[in-house]
Tab-separated table of C-alpha atoms in Angstrom:
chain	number	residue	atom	x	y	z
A	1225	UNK	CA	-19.892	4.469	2.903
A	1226	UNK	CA	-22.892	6.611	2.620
A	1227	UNK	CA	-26.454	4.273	1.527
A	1228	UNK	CA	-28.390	5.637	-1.949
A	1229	UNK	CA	-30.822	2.586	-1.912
A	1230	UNK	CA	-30.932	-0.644	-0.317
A	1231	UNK	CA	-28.429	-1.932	-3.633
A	1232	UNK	CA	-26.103	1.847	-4.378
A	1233	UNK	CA	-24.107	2.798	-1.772
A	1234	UNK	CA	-21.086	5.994	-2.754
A	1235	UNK	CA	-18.027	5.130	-1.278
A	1236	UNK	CA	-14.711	7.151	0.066
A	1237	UNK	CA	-12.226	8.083	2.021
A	1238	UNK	CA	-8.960	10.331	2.777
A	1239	UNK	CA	-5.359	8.981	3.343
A	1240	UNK	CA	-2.524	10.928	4.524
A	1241	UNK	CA	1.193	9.156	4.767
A	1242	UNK	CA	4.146	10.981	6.393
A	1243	UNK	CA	7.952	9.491	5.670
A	1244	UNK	CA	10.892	10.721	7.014
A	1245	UNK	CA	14.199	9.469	6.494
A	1246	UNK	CA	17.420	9.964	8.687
A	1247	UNK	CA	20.620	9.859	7.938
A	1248	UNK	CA	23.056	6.579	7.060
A	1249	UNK	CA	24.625	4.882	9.768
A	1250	UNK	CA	28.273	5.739	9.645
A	1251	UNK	CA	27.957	8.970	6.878
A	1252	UNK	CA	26.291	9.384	3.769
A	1253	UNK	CA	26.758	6.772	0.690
A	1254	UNK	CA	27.833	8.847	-2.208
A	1255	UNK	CA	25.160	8.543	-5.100
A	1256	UNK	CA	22.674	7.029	-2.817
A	1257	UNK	CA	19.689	9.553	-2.423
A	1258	UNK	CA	16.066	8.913	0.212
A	1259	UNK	CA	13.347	11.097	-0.207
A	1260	UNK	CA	11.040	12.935	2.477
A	1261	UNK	CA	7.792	12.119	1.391
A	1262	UNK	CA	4.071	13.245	2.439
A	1263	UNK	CA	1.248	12.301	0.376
A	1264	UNK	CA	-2.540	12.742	0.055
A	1265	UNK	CA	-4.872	10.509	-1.238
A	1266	UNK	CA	-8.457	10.994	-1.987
A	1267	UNK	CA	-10.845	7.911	-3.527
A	1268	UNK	CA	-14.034	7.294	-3.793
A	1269	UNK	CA	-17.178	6.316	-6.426
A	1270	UNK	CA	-20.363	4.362	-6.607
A	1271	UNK	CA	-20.842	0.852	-5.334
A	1272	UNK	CA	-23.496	-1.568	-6.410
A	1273	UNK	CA	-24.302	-4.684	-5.213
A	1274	UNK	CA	-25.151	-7.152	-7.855
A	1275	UNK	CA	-26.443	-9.902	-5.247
A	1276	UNK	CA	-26.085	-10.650	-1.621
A	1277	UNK	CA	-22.702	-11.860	-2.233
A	1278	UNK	CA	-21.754	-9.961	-5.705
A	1279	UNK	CA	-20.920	-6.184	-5.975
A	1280	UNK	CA	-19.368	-3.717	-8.555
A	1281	UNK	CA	-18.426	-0.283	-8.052
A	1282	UNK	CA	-16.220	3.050	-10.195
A	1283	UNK	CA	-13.617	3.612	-8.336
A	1284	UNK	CA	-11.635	7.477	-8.938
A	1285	UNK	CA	-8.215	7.944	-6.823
A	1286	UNK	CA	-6.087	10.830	-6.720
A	1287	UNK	CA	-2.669	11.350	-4.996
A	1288	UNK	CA	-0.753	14.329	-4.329
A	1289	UNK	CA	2.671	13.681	-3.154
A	1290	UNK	CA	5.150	16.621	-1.753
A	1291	UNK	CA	9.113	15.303	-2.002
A	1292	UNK	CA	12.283	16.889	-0.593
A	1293	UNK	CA	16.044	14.552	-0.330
A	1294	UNK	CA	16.461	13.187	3.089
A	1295	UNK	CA	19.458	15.681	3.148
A	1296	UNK	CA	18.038	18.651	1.918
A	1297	UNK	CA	16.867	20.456	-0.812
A	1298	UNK	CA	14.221	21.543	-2.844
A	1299	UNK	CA	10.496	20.354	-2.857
A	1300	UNK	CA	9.099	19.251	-5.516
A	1301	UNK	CA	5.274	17.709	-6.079
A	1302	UNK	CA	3.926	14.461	-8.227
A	1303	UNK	CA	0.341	13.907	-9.213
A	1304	UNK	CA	-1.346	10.108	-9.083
A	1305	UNK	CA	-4.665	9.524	-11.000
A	1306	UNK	CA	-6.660	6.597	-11.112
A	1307	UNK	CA	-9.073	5.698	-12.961
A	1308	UNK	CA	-10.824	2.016	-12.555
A	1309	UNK	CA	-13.364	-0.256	-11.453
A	1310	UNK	CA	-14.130	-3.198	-9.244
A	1311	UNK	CA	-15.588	-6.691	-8.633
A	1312	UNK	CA	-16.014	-7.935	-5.198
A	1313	UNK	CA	-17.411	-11.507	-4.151
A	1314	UNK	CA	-17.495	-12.067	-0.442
A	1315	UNK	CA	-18.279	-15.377	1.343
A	1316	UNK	CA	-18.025	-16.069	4.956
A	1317	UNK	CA	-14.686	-18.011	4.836
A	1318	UNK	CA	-13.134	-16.388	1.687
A	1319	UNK	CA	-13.380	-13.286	-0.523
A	1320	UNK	CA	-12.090	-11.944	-3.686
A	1321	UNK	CA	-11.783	-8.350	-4.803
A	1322	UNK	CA	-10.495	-7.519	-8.682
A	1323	UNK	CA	-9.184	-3.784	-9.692
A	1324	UNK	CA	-8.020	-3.017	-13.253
A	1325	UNK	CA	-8.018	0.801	-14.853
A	1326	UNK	CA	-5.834	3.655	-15.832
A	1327	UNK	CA	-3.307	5.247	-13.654
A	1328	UNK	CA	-2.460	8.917	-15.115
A	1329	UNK	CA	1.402	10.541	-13.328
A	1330	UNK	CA	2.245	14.177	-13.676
A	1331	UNK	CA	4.320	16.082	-14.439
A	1332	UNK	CA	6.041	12.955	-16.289
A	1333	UNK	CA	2.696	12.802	-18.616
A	1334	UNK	CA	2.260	9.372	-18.667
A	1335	UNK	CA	-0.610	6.745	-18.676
A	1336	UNK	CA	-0.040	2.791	-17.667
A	1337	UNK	CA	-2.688	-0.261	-17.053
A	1338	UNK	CA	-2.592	-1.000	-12.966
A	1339	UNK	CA	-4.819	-2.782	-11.116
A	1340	UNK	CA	-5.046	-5.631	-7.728
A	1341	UNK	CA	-6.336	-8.712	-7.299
A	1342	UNK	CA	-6.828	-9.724	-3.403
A	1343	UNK	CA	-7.937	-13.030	-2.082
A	1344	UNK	CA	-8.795	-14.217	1.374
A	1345	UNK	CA	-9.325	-17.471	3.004
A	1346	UNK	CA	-10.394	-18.607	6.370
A	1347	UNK	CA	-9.027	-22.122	7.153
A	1348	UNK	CA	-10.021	-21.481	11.023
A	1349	UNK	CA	-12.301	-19.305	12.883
A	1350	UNK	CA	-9.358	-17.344	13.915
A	1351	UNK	CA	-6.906	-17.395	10.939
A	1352	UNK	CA	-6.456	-15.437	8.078
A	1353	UNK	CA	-4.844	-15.987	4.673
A	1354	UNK	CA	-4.337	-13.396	2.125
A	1355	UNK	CA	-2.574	-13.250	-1.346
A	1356	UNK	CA	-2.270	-9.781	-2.728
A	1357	UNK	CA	-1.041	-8.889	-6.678
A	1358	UNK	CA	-0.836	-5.668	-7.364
A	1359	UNK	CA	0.635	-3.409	-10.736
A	1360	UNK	CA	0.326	0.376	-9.233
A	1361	UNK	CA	2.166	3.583	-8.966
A	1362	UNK	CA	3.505	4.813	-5.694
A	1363	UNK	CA	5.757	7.390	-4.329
A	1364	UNK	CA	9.272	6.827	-5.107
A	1365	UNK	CA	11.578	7.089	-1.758
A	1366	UNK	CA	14.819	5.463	-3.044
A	1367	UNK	CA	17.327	6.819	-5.667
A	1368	UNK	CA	14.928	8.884	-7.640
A	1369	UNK	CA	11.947	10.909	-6.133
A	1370	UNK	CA	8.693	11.182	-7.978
A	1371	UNK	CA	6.518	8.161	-9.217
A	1372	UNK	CA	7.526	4.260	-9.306
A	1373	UNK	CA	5.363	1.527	-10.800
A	1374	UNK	CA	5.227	-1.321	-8.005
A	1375	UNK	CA	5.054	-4.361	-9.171
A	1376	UNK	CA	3.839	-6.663	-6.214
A	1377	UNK	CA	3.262	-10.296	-5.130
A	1378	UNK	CA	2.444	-10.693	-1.192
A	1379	UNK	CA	1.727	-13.865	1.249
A	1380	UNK	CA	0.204	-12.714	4.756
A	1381	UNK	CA	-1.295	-14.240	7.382
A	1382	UNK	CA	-3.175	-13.053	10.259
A	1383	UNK	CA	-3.917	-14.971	14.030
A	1384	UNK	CA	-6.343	-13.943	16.698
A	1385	UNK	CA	-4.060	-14.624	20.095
A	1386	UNK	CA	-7.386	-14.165	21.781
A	1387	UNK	CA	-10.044	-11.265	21.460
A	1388	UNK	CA	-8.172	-8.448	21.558
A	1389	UNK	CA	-4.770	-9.833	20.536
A	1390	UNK	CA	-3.450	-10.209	17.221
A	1391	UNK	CA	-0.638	-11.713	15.617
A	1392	UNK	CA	0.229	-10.593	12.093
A	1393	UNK	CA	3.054	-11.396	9.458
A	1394	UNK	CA	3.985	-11.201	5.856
A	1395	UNK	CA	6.310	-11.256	2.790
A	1396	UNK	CA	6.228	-9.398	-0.453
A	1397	UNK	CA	8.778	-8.942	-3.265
A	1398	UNK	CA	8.562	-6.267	-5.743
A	1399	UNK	CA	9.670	-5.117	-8.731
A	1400	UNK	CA	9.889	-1.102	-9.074
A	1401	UNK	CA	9.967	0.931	-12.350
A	1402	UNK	CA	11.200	4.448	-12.206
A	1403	UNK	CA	9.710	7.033	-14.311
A	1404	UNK	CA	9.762	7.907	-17.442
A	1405	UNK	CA	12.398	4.821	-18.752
A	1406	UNK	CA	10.725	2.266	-17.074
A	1407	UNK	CA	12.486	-0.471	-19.278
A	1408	UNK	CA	16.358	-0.089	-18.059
A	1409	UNK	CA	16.022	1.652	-15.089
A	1410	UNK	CA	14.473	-0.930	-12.303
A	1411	UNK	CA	15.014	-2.358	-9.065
A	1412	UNK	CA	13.932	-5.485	-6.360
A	1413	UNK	CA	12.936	-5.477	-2.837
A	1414	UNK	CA	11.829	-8.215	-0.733
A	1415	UNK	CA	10.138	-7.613	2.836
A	1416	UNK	CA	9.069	-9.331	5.299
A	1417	UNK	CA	7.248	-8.083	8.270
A	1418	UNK	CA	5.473	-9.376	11.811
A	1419	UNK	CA	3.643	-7.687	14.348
A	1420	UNK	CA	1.237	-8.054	17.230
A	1421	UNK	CA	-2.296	-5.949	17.166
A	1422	UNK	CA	-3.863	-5.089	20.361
A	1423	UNK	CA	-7.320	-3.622	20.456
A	1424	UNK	CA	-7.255	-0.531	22.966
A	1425	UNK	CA	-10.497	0.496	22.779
A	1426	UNK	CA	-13.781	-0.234	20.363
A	1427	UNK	CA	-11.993	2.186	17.426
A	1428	UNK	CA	-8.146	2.779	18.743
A	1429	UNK	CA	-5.594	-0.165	17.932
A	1430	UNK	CA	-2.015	-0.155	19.353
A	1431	UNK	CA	0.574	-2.316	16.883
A	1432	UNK	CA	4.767	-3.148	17.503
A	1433	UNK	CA	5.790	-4.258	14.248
A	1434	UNK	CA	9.233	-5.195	13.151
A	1435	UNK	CA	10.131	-5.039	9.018
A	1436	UNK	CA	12.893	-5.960	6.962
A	1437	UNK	CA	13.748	-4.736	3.558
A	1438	UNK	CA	16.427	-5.334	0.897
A	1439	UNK	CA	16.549	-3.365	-2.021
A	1440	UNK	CA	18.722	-4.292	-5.159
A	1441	UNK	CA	18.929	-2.463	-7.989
A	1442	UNK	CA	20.986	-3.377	-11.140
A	1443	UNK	CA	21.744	-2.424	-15.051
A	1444	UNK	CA	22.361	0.924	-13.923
A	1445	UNK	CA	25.504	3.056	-14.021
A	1446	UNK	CA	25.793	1.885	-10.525
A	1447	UNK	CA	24.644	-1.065	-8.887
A	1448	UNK	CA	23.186	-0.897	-5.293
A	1449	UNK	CA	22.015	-3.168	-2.379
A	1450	UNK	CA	20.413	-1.688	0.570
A	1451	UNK	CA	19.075	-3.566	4.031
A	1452	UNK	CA	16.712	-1.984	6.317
A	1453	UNK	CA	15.642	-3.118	9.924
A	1454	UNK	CA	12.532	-0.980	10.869
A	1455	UNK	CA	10.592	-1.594	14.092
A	1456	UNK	CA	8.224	0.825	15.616
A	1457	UNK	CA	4.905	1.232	17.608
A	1458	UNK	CA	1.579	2.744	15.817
A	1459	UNK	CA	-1.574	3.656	17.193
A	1460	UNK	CA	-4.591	3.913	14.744
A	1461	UNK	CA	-8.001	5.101	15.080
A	1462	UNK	CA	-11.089	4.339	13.064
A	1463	UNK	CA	-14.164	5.454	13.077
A	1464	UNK	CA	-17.504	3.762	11.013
């Protein structure tokens, strides 16, 4: 966030994701395709703040994402653009944040409305609440590469252990819409996820997370349910 004036501040940032998917326990499932996936994301735009507690800003997002099949194959590249703006209200024991604009996909040369609404609450000093629901377009990792429109509703809570020690969980379920018949060709996916935070340093955070996902898609030529157990250890660093 770079300040204009004590009430116009431009805002951005850079995002880079890196997925990579081995292979099925037990042998590959005929018909049943991952996708390698690294994407790029670059956002930013104005911000103004309408009062102490009030601010609007343009938001412009763009996505470049770089696919190959888990088992090999060729590369191929999809193009996110977004288009929107943004309401935020922010209190000191809740907040609300409102997105709605234009999401552009190429090379499928389509348009479609997305947009999030996120709430927070503070019930405690050292509890979090969030609700998250989201319409927006992602990479698509499961059955058919490219673009998906996610569909989202999440619940997620957050507990400070003590000061450097958080405690984290979630659930979400989603409805996904593959590109470009988004009207028969769908599937759901529930996860739920927990994980403790610990605060390294000032700006470097180590996390062990655990996540389960079950993906079921029907009305195709096929139908398919898939479970995933993922648990892993991340280390991020931020700088402000």
């Amino acid at each position: 966030s770079y300040p204009v004036s004590r009430d116009l501040a431009l805002e951005g940032g850079y995002t880079f994701a890196l997925r990579r998917v081995g292979r099925f326990q037990g042998g590959d499932v005929p018909g049943v395709s991952f996708f390698d996936t690294n994407s790029h994301t670059w956002f930013g735009g104005p911000r103004y703040r309408l009062t102490r507690n009030d601010s609007i800003a343009a938001v412009y997002r763009q996505s470049f994402i770089l696919q190959s099949r888990s088992e090999g194959g060729r590369s191929f590249s999809t193009t996110l653009v977004t288009l929107a703006g943004n309401y935020t209200k922010e209190f000191q024991e809740w907040g609300l944040s409102v997105e709605g604009g234009l999401t552009f996909i190429e090379p499928a040369g389509r348009s479609f409305p997305s947009g999030r609404i996120t709430a927070t609450t503070q019930p405690e000093r050292d509890t979090v609440l969030r609700v998250i629901l989201s319409r927006e377009a992602r990479p698509s990792i499961f059955l058919q590469g490219g673009a998906v429109i996610s569909n989202l509703a999440q619940v997620g809570i957050s507990h400070r252990i003590y000061e450097r020690l958080t405690l984290d969980g979630s659930a979400a379920y989603g409805l996904g819409q593959f590109f470009p018949n988004t009207s028969d060709s769908t599937f759901q996916n529930f996860t739920g996820s927990v994980g403790l935070s610990y605060k390294l340093t000032r700006n470097v955070t180590g996390d062990i997370t655990y996540r389960y996902t079950n993906i079921n898609r029907s009305g195709g030529v096929v139908d398919y349910i898939v479970s995933r157990h993922v648990a892993g250890f991340f280390l991020t660093a931020e700088w402000k």
